[in-house]
mmCIF file of C-alpha atoms in Angstrom:
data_model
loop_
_atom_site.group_PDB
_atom_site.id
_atom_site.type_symbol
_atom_site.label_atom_id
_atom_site.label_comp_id
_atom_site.label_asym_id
_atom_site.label_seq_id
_atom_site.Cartn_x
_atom_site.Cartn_y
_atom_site.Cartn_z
ATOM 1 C CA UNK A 1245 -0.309 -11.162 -8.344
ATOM 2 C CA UNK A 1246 -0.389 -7.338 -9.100
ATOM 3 C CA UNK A 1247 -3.265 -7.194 -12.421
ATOM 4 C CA UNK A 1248 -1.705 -3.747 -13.818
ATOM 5 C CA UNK A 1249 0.941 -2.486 -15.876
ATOM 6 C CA UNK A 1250 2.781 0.763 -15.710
ATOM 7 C CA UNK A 1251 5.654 2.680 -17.418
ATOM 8 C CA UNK A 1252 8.618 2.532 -15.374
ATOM 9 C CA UNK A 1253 9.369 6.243 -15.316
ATOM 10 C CA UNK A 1254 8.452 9.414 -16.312
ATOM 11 C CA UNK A 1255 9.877 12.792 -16.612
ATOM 12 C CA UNK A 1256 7.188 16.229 -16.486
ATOM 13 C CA UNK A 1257 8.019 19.528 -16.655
ATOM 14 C CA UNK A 1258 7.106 21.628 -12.826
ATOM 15 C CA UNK A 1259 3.563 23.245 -13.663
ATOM 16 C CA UNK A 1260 2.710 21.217 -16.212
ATOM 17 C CA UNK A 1261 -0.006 18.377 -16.384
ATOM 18 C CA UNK A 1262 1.463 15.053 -15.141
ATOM 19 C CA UNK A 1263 -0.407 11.905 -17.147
ATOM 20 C CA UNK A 1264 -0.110 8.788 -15.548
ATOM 21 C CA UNK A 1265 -0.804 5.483 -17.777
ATOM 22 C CA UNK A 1266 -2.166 2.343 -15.813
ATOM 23 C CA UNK A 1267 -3.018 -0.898 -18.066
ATOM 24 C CA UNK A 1268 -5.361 -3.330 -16.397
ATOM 25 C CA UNK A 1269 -6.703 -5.335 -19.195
ATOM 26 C CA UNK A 1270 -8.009 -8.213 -17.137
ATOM 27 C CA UNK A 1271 -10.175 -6.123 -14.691
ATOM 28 C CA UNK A 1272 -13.296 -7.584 -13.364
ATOM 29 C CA UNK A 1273 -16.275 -6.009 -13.159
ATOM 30 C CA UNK A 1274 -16.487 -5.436 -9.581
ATOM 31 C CA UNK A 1275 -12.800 -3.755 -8.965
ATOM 32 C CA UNK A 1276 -12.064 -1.170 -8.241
ATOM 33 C CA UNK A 1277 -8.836 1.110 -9.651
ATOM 34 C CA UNK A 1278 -7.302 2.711 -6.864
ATOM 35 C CA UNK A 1279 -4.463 5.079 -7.041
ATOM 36 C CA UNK A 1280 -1.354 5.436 -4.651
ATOM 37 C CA UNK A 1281 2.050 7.144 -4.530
ATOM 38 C CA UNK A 1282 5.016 6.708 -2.127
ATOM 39 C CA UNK A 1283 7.520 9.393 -1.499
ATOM 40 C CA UNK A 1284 11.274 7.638 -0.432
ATOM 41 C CA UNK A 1285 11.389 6.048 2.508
ATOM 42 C CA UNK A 1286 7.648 6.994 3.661
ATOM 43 C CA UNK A 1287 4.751 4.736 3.351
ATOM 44 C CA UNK A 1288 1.965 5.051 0.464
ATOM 45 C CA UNK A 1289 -0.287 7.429 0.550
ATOM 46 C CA UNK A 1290 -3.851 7.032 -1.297
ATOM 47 C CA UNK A 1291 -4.596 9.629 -3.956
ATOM 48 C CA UNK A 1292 -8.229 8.644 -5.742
ATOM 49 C CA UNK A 1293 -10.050 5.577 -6.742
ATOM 50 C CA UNK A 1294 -12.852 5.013 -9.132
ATOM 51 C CA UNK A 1295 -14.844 1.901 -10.298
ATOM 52 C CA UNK A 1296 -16.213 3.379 -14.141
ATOM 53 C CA UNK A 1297 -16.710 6.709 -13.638
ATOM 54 C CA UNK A 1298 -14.307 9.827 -13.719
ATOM 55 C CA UNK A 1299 -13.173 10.824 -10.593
ATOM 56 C CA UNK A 1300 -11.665 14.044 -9.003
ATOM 57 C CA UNK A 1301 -10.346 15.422 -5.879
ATOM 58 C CA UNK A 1302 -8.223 18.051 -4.269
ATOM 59 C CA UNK A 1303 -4.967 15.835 -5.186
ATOM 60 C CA UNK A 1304 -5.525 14.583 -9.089
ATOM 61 C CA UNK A 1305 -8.329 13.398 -11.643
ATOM 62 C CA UNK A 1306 -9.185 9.810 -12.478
ATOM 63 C CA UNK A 1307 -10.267 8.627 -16.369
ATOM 64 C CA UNK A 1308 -10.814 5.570 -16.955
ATOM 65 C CA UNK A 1309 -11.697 4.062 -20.560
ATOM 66 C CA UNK A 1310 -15.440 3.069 -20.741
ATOM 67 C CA UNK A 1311 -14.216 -0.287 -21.238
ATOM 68 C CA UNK A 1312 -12.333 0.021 -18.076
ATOM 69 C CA UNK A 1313 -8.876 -1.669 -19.657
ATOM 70 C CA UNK A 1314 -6.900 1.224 -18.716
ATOM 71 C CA UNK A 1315 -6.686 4.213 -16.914
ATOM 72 C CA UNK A 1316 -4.735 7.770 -16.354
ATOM 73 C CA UNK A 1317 -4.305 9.593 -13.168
ATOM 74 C CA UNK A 1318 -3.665 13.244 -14.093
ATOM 75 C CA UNK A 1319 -1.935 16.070 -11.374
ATOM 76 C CA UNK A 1320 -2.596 19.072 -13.093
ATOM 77 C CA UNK A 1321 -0.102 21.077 -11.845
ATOM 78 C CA UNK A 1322 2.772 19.118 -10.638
ATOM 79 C CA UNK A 1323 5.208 20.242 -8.041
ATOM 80 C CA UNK A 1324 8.498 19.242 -7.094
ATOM 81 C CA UNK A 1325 6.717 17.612 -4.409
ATOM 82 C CA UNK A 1326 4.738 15.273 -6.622
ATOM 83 C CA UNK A 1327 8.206 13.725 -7.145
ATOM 84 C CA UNK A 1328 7.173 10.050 -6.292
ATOM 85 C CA UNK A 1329 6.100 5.963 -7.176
ATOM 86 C CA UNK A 1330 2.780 5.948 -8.316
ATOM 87 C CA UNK A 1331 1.047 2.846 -7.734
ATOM 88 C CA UNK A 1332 -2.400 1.708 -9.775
ATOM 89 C CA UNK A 1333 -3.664 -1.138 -7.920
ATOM 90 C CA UNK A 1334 -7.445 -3.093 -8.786
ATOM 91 C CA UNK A 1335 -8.840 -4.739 -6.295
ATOM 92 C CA UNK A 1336 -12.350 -5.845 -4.433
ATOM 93 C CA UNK A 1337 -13.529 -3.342 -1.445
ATOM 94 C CA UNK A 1338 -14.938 -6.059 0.033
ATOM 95 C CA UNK A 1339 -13.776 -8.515 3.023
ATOM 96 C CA UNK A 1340 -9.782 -7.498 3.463
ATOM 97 C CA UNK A 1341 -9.227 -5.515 0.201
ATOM 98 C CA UNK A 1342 -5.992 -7.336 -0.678
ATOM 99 C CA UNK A 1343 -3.257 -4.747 -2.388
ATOM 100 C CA UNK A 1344 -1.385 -6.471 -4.951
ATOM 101 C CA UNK A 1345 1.128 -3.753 -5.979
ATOM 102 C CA UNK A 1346 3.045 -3.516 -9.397
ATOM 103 C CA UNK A 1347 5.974 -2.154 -9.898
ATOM 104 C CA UNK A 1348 4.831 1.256 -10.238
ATOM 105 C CA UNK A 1349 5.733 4.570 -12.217
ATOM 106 C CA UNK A 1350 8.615 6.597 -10.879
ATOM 107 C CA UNK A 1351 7.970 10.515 -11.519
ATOM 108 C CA UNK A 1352 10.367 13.016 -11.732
ATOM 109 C CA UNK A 1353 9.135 16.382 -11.606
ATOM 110 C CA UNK A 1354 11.735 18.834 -13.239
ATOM 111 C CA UNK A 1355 12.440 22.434 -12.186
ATOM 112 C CA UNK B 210 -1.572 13.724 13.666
ATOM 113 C CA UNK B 211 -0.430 10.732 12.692
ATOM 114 C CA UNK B 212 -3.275 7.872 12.083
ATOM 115 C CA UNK B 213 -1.508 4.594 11.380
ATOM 116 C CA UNK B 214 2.057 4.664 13.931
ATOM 117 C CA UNK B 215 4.739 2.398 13.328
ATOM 118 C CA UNK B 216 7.493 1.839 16.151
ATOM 119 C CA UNK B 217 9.920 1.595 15.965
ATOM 120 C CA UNK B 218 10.977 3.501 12.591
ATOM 121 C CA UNK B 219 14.352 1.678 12.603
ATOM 122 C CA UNK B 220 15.229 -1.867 14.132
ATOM 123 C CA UNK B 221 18.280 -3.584 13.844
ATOM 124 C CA UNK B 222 18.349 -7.482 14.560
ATOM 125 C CA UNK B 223 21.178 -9.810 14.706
ATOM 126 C CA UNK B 224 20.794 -13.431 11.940
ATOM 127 C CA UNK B 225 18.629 -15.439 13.904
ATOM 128 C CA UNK B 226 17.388 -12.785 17.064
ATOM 129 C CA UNK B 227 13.452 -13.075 17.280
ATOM 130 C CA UNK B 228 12.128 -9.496 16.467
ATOM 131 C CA UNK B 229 9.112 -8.017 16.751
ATOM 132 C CA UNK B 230 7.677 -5.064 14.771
ATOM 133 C CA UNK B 231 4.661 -3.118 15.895
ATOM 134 C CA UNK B 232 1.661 -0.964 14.516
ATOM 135 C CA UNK B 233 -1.216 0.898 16.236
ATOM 136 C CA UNK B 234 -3.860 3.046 14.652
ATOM 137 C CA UNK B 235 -6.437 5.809 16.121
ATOM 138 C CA UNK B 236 -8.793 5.207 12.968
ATOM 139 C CA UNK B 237 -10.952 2.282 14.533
ATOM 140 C CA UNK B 238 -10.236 0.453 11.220
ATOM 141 C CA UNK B 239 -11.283 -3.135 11.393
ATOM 142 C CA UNK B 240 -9.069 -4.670 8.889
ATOM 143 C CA UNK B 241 -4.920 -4.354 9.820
ATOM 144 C CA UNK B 242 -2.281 -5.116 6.858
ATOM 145 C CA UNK B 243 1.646 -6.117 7.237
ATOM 146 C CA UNK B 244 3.639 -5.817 3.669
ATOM 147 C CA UNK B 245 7.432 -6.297 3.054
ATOM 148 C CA UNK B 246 8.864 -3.525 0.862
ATOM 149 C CA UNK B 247 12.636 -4.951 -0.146
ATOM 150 C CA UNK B 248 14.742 -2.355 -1.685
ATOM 151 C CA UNK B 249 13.837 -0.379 -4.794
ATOM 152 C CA UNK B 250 10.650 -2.887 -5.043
ATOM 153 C CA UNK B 251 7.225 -2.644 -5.012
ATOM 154 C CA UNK B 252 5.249 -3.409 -1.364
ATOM 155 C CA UNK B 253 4.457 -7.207 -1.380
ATOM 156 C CA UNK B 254 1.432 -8.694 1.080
ATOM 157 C CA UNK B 255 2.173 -10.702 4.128
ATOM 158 C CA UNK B 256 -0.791 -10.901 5.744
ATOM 159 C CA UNK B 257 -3.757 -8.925 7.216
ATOM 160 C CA UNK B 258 -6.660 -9.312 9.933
ATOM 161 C CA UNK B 259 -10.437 -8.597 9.126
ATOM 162 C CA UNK B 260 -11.155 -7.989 12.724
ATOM 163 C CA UNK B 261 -9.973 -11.423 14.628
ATOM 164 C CA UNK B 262 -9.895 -13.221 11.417
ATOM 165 C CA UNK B 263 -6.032 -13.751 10.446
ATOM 166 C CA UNK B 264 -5.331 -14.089 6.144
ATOM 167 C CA UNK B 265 -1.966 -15.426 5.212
ATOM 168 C CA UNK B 266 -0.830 -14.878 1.654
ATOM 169 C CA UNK B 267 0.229 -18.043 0.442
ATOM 170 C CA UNK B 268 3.942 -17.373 -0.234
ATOM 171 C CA UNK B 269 4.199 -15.520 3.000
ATOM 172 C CA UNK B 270 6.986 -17.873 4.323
ATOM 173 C CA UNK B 271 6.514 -19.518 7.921
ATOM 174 C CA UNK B 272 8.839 -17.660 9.314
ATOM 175 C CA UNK B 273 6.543 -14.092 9.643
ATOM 176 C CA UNK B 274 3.677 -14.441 12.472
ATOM 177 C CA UNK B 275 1.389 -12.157 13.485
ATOM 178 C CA UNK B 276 -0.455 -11.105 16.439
ATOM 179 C CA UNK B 277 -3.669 -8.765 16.597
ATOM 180 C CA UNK B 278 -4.356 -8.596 20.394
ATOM 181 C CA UNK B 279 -6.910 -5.603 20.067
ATOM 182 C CA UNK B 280 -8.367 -4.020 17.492
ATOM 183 C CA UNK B 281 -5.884 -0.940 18.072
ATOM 184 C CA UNK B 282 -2.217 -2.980 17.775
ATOM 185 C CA UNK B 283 -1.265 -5.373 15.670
ATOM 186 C CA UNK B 284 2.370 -7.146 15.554
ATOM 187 C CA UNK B 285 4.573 -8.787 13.223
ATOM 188 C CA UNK B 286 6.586 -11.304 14.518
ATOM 189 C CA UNK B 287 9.892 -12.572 12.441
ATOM 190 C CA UNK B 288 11.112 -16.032 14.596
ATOM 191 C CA UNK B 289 14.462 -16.327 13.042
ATOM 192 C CA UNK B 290 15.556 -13.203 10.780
ATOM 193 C CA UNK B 291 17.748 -14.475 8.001
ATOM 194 C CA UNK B 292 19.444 -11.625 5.802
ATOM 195 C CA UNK B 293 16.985 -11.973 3.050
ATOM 196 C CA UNK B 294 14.265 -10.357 5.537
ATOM 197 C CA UNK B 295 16.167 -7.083 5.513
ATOM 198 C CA UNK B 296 13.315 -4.404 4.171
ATOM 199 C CA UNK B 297 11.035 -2.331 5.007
ATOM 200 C CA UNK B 298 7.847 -3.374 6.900
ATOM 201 C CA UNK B 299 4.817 -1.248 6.038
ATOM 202 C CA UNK B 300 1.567 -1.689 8.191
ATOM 203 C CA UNK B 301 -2.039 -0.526 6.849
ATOM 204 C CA UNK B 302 -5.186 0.076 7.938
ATOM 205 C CA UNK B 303 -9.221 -0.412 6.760
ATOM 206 C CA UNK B 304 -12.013 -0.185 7.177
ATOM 207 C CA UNK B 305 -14.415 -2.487 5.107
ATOM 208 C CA UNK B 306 -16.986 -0.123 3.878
ATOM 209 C CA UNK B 307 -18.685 -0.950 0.333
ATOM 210 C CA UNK B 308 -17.140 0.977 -2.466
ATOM 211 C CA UNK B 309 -14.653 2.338 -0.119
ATOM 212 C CA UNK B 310 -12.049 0.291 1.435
ATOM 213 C CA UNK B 311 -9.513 3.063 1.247
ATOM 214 C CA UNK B 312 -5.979 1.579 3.050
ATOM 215 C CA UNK B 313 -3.780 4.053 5.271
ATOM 216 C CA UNK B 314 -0.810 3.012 5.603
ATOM 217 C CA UNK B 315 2.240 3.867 8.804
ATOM 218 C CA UNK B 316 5.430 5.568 7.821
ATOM 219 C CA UNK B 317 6.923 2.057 8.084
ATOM 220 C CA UNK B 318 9.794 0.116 10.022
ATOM 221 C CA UNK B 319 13.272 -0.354 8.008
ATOM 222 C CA UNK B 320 14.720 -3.854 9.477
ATOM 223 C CA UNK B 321 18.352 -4.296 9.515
ATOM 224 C CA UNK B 322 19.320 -7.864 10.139
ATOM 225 C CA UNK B 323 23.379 -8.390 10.754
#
């Protein structure tokens, strides 16, 4: 069963910083928060994952509280593009990596 | 170049037709993934290999088999489509490295069952 909750949608303004919420109070101390999004009608595609620490790449930034009960992905400039799901999954990288997804966070980037 | 190929993109079945689904991947990834994505819903787990070694989930109804001949294709095979398996069918890859078990996942193959 998917360990995270998200805000159904959100709305941010093209240019702007896009904040994404993820809740996953019962984390363990070995998962890992990974970050997906899915466009319509293509398959997910990973952004950034992080176990404690902050995390950045070319796509988006990863905090995540020092008690690791939640977390935000941040785009820092969205684009109309960006207009997607977001997923925030926890799991193990170990043996199979099982992906329980929640119901994600449906962005809306507006012109 | 595409990593993770799904054919075909579209598949229509009739109620009842065996079907089968396919996925190949150029990444070398020893672990393979098959999730159902039903309409306006989140991806949900069938199954996946780690190498030979084939995980059911345990709600993943009889119905869905798999194959994993090599460690390049892997197939999902629905016996007897009823109309509640209508969805998309999303195939992933891994590969298990510690700390970094990052899944890629195929464009995906809508089935239509009439």
């Amino acid at each position: 069963d998917a360990k995270t909750t998200q805000p159904t949608s959100m709305d941010c303004a093209e240019g702007r910083a896009a904040n994404l919420p993820c809740n996953h109070s019962t984390i363990s101390g070995n998962e890992y928060v990974y970050w997906y999004r899915q466009i319509h009608s293509q398959g997910p595609q990973y952004i950034i994952h992080g176990l404690k620490n902050n995390e950045t790449n070319e796509m988006a930034s990863l905090i995540i509280t020092e008690d690791r009960k939640s977390s935000t992905l941040i785009l820092p400039h969205a684009t109309l593009r960006d207009t997607a799901v977001y997923y925030c999954i926890v799991s193990i990288p170990n043996t199979g990596n099982q992906f329980y997804f929640g119901t994600g966070t449906s962005l809306t980037v507006i012109p | 170049d595409a990593m993770v190929i799904q054919n075909p993109r579209y598949q229509v079945t009739q109620f009842g037709k065996p079907v089968t689904l396919s996925c190949s991947q150029t990444l070398n990834h020893n672990v393979m993934y098959w999730y159902q994505q039903k309409s306006s819903q989140a991806p949900k787990l069938l199954f996946h290999y780690y190498d030979k070694d084939f995980n059911n989930e345990a709600d993943t109804p009889d119905n869905f088999q798999s194959r994993r001949p090599n460690t390049s294709f892997c197939f999902l095979d629905i016996r007897s489509p009823g109309l509640g398996d209508a969805a998309m069918y999303l195939c992933a890859t891994s590969r298990d490295l510690q700390g970094k078990n990052i899944q890629y996942f195929g464009a995906g193959t809508r089935l239509s069952v009439l």
